[in-house]
Coordinates of C-alpha atoms and ligand atoms in Angstrom, one line a residue:
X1 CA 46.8 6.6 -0.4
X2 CA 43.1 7.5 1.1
X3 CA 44.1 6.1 4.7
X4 CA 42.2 8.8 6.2
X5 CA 39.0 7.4 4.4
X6 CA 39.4 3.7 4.6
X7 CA 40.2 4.6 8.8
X8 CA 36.6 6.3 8.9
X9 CA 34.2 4.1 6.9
X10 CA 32.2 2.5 9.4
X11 CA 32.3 -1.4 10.0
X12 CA 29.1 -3.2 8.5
X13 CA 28.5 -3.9 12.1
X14 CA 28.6 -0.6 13.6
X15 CA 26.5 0.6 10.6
X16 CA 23.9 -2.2 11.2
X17 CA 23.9 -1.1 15.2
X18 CA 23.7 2.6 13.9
X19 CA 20.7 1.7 11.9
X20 CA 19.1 -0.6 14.8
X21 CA 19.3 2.9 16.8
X22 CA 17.5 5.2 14.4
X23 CA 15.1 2.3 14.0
X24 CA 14.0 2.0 17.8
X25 CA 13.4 6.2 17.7
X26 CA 11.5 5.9 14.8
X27 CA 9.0 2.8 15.9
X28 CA 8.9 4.9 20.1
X29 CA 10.9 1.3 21.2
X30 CA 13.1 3.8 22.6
X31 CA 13.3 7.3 22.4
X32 CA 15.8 8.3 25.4
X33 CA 19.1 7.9 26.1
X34 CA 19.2 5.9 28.7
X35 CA 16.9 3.3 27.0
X36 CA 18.8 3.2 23.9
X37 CA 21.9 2.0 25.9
X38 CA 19.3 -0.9 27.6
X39 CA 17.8 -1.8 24.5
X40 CA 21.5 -2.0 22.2
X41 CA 23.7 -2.9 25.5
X42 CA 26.4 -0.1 24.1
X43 CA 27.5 2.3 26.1
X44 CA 26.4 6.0 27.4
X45 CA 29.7 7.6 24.9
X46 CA 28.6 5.6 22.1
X47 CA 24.7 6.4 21.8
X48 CA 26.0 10.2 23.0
X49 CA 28.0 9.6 19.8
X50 CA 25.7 8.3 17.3
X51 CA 22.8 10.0 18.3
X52 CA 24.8 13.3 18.0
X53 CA 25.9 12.2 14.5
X54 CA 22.0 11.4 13.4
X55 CA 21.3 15.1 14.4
X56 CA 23.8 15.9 13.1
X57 CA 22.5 14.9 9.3
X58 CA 19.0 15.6 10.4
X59 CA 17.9 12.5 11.2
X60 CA 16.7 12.7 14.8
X61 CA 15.9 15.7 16.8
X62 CA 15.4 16.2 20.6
X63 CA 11.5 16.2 21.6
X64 CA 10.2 16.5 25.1
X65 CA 11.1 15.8 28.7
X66 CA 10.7 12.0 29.6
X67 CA 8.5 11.6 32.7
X68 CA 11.2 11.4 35.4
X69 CA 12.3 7.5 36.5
X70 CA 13.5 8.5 39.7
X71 CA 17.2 10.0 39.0
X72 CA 17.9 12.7 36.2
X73 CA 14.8 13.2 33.7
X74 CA 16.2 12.2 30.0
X75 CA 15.1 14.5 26.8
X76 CA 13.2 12.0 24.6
X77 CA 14.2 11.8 20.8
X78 CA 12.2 11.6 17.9
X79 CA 13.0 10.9 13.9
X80 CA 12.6 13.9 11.8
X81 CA 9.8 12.7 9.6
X82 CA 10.5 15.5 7.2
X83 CA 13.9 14.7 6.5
X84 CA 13.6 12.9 4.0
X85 CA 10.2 11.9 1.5
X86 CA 8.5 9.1 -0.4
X87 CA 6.7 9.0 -3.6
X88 CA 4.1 7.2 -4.0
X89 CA 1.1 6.1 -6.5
X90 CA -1.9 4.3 -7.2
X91 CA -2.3 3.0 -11.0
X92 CA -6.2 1.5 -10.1
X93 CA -8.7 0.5 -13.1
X94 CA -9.9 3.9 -14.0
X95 CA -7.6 6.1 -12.3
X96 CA -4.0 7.0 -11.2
X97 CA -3.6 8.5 -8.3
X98 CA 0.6 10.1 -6.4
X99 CA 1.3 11.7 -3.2
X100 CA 4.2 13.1 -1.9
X101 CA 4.8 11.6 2.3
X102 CA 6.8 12.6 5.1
X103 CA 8.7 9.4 6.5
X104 CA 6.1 8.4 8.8
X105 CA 3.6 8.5 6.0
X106 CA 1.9 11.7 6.4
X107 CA 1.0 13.1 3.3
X108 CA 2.4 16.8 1.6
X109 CA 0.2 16.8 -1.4
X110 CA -1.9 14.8 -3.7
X111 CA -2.9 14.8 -6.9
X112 CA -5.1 12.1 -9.2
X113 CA -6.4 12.0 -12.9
X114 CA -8.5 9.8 -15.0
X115 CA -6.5 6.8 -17.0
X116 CA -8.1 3.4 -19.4
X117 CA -6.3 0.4 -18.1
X118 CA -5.7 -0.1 -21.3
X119 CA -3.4 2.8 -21.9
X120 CA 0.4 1.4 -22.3
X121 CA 2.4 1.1 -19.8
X122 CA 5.3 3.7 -21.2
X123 CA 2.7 6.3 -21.6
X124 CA 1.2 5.9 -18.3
X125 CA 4.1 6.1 -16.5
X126 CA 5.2 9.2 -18.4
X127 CA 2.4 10.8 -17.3
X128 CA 2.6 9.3 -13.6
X129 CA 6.1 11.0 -13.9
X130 CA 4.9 14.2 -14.9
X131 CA 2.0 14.2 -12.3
X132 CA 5.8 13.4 -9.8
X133 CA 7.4 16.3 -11.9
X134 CA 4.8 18.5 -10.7
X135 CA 4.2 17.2 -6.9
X136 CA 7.6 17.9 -6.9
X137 CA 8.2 21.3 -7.7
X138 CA 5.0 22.3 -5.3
X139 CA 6.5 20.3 -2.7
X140 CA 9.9 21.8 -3.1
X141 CA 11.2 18.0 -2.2
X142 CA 13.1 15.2 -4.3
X143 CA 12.2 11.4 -3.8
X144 CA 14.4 9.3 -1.5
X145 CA 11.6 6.4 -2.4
X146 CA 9.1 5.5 -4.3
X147 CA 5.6 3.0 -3.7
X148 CA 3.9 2.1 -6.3
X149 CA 0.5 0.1 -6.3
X150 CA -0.7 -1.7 -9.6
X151 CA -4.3 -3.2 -10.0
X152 CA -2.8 -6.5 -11.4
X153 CA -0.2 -9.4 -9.6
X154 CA 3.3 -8.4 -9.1
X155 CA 6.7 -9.9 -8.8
X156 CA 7.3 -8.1 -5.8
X157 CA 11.3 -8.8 -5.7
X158 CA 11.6 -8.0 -9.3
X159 CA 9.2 -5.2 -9.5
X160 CA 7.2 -6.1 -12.4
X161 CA 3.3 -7.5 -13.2
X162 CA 2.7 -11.2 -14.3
X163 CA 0.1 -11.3 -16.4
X164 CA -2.3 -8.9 -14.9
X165 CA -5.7 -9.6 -16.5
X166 CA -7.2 -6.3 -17.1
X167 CA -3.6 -4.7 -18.4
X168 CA -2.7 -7.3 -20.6
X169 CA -0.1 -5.2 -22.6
X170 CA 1.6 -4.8 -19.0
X171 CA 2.6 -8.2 -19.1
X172 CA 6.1 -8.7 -17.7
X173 CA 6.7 -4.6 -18.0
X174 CA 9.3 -3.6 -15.2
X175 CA 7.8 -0.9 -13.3
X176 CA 11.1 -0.6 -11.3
X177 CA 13.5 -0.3 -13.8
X178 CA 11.7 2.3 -15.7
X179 CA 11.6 4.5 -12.8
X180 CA 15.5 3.6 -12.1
X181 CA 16.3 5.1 -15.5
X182 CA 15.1 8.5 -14.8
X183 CA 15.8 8.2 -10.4
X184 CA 18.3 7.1 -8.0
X185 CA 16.0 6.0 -5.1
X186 CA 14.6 2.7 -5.1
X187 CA 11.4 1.6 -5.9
X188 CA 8.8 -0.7 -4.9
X189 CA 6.1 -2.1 -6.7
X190 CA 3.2 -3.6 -5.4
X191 CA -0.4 -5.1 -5.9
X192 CA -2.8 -2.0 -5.7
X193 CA -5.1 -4.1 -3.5
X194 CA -1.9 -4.8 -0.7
X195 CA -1.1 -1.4 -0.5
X196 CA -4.3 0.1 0.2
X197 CA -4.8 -2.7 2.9
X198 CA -1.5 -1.7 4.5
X199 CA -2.7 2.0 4.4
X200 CA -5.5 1.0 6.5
X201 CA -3.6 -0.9 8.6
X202 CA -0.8 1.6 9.8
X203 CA -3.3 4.8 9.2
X204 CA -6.9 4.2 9.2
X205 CA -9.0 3.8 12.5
X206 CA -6.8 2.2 14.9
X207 CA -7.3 -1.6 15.2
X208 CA -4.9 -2.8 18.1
X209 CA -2.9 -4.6 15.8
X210 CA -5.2 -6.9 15.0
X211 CA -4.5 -8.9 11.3
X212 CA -6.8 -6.9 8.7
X213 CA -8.4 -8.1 5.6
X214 CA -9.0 -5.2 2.7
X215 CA -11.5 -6.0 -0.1
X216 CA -11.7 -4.0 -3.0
X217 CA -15.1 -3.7 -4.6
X218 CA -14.8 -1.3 -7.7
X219 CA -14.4 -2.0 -11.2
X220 CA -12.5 -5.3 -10.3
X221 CA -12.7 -7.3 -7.0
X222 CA -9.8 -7.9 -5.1
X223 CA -8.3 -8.6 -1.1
X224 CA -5.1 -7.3 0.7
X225 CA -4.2 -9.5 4.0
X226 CA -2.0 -7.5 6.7
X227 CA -0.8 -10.0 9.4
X228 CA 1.8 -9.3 11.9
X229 CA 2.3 -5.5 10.5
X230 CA 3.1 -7.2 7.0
X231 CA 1.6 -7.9 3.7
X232 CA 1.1 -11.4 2.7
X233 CA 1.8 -12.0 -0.6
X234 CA 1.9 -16.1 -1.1
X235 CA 4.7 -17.7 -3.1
X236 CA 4.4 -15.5 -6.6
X237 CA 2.8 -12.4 -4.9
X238 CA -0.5 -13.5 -6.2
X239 CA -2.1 -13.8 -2.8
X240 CA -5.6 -11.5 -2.3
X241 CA -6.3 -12.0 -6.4
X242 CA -9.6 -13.6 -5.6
X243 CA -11.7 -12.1 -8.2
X244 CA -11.1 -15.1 -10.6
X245 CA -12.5 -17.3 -8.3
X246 CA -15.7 -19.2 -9.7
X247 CA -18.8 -18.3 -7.8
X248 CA -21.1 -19.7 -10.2
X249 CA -21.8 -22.4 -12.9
X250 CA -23.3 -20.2 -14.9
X251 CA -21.8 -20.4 -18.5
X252 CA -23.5 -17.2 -19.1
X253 CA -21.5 -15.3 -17.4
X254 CA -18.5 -14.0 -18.7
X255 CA -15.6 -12.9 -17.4
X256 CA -12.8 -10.4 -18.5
X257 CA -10.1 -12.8 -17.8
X258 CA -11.9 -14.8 -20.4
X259 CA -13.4 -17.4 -17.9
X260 CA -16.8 -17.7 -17.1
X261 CA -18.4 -17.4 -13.3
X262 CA -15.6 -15.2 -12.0
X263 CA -16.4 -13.5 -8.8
X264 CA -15.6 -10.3 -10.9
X265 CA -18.4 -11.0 -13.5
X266 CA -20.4 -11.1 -11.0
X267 CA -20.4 -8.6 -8.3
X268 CA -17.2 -6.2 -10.2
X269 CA -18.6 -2.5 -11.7
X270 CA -17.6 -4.0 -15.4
X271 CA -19.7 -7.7 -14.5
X272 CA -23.0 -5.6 -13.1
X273 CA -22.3 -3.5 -16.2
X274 CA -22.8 -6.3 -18.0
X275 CA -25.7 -8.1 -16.6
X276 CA -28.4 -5.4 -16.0
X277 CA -27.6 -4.3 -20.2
X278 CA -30.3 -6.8 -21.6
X279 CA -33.1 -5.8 -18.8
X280 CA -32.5 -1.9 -18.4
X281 CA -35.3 -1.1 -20.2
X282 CA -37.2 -2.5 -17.1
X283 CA -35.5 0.6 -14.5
X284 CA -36.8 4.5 -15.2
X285 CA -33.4 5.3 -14.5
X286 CA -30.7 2.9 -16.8
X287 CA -33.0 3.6 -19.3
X288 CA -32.9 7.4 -19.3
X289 CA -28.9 7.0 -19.1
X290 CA -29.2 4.8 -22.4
X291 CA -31.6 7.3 -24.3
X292 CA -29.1 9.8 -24.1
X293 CA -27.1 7.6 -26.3
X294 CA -24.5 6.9 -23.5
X295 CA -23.2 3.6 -22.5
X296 CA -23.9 2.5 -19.3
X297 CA -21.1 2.9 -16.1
X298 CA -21.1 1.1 -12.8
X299 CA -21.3 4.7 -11.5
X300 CA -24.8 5.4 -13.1
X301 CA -26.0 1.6 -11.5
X302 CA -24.8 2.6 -8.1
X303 CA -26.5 6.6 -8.6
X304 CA -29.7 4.1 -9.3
X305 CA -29.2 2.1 -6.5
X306 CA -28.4 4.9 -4.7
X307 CA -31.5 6.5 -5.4
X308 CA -33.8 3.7 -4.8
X309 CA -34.0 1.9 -8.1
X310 CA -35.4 -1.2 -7.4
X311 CA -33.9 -3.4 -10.6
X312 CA -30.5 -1.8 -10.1
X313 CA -30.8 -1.9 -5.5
X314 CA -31.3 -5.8 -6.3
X315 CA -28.2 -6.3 -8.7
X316 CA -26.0 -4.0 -6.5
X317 CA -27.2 -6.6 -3.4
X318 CA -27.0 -10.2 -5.3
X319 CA -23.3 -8.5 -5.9
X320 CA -22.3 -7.5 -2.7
X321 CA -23.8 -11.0 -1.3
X322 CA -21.8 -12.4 -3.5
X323 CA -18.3 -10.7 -2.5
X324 CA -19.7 -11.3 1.1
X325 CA -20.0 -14.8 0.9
X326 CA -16.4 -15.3 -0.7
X327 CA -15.1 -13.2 1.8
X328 CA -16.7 -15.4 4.6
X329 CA -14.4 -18.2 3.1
X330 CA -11.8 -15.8 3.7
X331 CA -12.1 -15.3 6.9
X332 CA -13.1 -18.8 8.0
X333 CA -9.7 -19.8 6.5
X334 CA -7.4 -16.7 8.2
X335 CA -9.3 -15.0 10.8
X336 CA -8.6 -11.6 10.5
X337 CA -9.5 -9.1 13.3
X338 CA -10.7 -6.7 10.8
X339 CA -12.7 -7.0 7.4
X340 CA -12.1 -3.0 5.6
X341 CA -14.8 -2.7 2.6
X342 CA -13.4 -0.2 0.5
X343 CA -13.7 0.8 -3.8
X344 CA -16.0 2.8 -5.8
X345 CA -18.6 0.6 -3.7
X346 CA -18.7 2.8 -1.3
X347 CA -20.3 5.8 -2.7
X348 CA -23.1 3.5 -2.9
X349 CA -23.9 4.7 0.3
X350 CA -23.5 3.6 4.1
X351 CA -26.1 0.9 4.1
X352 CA -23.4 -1.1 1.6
X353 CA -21.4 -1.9 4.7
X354 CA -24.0 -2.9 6.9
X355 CA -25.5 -5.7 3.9
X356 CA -22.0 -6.7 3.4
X357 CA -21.3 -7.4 7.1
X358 CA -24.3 -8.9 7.8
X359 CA -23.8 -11.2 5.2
X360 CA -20.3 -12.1 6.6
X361 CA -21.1 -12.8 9.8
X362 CA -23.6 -15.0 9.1
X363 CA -21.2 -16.8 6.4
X364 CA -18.8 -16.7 9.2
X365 CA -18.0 -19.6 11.5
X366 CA -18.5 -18.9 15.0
X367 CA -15.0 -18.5 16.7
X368 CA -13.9 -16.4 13.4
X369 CA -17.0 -13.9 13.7
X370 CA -17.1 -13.7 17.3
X371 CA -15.5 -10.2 17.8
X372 CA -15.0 -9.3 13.9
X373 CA -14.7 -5.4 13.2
X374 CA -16.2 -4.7 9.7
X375 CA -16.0 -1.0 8.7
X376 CA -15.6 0.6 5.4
X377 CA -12.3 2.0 4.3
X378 CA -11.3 5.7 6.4
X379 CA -9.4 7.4 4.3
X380 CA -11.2 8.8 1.9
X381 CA -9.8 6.7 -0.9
X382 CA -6.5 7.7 -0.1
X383 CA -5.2 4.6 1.8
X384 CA -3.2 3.1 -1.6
X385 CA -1.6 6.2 -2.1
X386 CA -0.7 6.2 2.1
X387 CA 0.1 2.4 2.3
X388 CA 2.2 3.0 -0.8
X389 CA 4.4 5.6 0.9
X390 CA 4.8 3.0 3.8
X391 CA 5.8 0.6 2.1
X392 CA 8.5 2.1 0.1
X393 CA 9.7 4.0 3.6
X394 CA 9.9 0.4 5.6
X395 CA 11.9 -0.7 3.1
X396 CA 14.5 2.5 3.5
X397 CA 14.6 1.3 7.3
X398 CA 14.4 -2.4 6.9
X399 CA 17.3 -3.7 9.1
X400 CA 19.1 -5.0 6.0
X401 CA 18.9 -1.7 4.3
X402 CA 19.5 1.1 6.4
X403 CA 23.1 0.6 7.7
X404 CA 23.7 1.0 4.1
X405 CA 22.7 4.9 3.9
X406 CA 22.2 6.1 7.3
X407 CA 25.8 7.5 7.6
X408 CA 25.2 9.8 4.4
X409 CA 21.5 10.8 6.4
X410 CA 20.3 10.0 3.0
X411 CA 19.4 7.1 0.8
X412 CA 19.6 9.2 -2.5
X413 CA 22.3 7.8 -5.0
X414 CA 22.0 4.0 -3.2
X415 CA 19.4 2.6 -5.0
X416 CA 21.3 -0.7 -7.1
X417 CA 22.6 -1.5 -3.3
X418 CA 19.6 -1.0 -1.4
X419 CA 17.3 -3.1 -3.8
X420 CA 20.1 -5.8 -3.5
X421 CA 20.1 -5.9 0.2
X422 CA 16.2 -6.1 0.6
X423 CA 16.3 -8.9 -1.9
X424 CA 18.8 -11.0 -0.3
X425 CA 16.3 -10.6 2.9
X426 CA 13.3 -11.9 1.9
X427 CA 14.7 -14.9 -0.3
X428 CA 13.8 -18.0 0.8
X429 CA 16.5 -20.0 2.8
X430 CA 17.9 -23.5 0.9
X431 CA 16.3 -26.2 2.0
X432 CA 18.2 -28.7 4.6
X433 CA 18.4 -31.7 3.8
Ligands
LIG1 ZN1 -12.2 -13.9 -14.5

């Protein structure tokens, strides 16, 4: 008989309350004593309890003095953000980028390379998992999560892309479960685009809260909408996948995805690519790229630009217009707070942000535009990587989740059951009748 075991596993209830606790620490809802005992209603033996058994597994750790309220002055508590770590990655267009974070997202190290899109998806991740392998050893820590971004749609429950037009072969490949054979930790796969747009919104410059809007402008074009803290991701987690949207009638203009008049044939690195070929002999500089029997990048049209090059400054600013004026669609229909320009765009130079915004506004309706903050992206093309992390981490302490590991201190070895329980949270009630 294992009495004495059955008699000390917690209740699913005093788990939940456990993991409620650790929770309001960790988000500064309440980081004394005394307030945890307002904000849970349990009494002063049981917090004295728990949050003895949370330091216990090195969960929470006594900070400063509170400012006195009058009677006795209460130590404040705070999480121990490297207790545990997340894993995190970027597979963008061109380039694949991991980080190792402490549990409020602060990042250990970092590391990038260069990667085709269309590379297969085995191979990629076996050299994603090396690039872990390493981060790993440098970082002396193990995974207790992991966030990954993909530039293409994902099923966000099941943790796989639908059909994502520049990775065909990545159709239906299960990012998740390749990872779960070779980790216990769970893992969370998500649109590149979201991620970097919830980077922004936990770490970039501070917003007040405000709902934020992320456009990409790189290779591909694509948006991230954070409202509430959370990203939106519509009914099949395609929301934000606006660069098939048609922005011209022009049959000439061809799109990846096989359409024509995609926002992404127009104004994406590959579509500018594409339309300055036939008339590059008219620009000093594309033509000196093409005599040295090279093939043209959006990298060497925005150096042009960049440089003053008046056939490749006018395509880089029919483009941008053109992402503006979509965007202002956008923001007519959600009214974000904050518009973040971020991508390859960028190292176009500053003056990028001010056409885009410009063009915004003035695309904008009134009440929508009034006090709208455009800015480029802050940090330093990082924020995927960052909002990566997050995502995986609020997960770990999603209320559903973390009563099932924060006993142990650890999530490690949990995964099946912590993927189950964040499932059964976000699926859809039944409908009454
Ligand atoms: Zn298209």
């Amino acid at each position: 008989m294992t009495t004495t075991a059955v008699s000390s596993a917690p209740s699913p209830q005093d788990a939940f309350i456990y993991g409620r606790l650790i929770n309001l620490v960790r988000t500064g809802q309440a980081v004394t004593r005394p307030e945890l005992e307002r904000e849970t209603g349990l009494g002063r033996k049981v917090i004295a309890q728990r949050v003895r058994q949370a330091m216990e597994v090195g969960l929470l750790e006594n900070g400063e003095m509170a400012p006195s309220q009058g009677g006795r002055p209460s130590r404040t508590l705070t999480l121990r953000n490297e207790a545990g770590h997340a894993y995190s990655a970027v597979i963008g267009a061109t380039e694949m980028s991991a980080a190792v974070t402490t549990l409020d997202g602060t990042l250990v190290d970092f590391a990038h390379q260069d990667w085709e899109s269309a590379d297969r998806a085995d191979e990629t991740l076996e050299r994603l998992d090396a690039m872990f392998s390493r981060l790993a050893q440098r970082t002396r820590t193990r995974p207790w999560a992991f966030g990954i971004g993909v530039a293409g749609p994902v099923d966000f429950s099941a943790g796989a892309l639908v059909a994502p037009p520049i990775m065909p072969g990545w159709n239906g490949f299960n990012v998740r479960s390749w990872f779960r054979e070779r980790y216990d930790a769970p893992v969370w796969v998500d649109n590149d685009v979201n991620v970097m747009a919830l980077g922004e919104w936990h770490r970039g410059t501070p917003s007040d809260g405000r709902d934020l809007l992320y456009i990409l402008v790189d290779l591909g074009i694509g948006a991230g909408l954070v409202s509430g803290g959370s990203v939106f991701r519509g009914h099949h987690g395609a929301a934000g996948d606006i660069g098939h949207i048609q922005v011209t009638d022009d049959p000439a203009v061809l799109c990846r995805c096989g359409r024509t008049g995609c926002l992404e044939a127009v104004s994406g690195g590959w579509g500018l690519v594409q339309r300055l070929l036939p008339e590059a002999s008219a620009s000093p500089a594309l033509s000196a790229v093409l005599k040295q029997g090279r093939s043209l990048t959006p990298q060497d049209v925005g150096l042009a630009a960049a440089a003053g090059d008046p056939l490749a400054s006018s395509a880089v600013e029919e483009s941008l217009d053109a992402v503006a004026r979509t965007v202002a669609t956008l923001v007519s229909f959600a009214n974000p707070g904050t518009v973040v320009l971020g991508g390859g765009a960028l190292r176009i130079g500053p003056e990028i942000v001010d056409r885009f915004a410009r063009t915004l506004v003035e695309r904008t309706s009134d009440l929508a535009g009034s006090d709208l903050v455009v800015r480029s992206a802050s940090l330093d093309f990082r924020e995927g990587v960052i909002g990566a992390a997050l995502l995986a981490i609020e997960q770990l302490f999603n209320p559903a989740a973390v009563g099932l590991w924060i006993e142990e201190g650890t999530p490690v070895g949990r995964a099946a059951m912590l993927h189950r329980a964040a499932i059964a949270s976000t699926t859809r009630p039944p409908r009454t009748a």
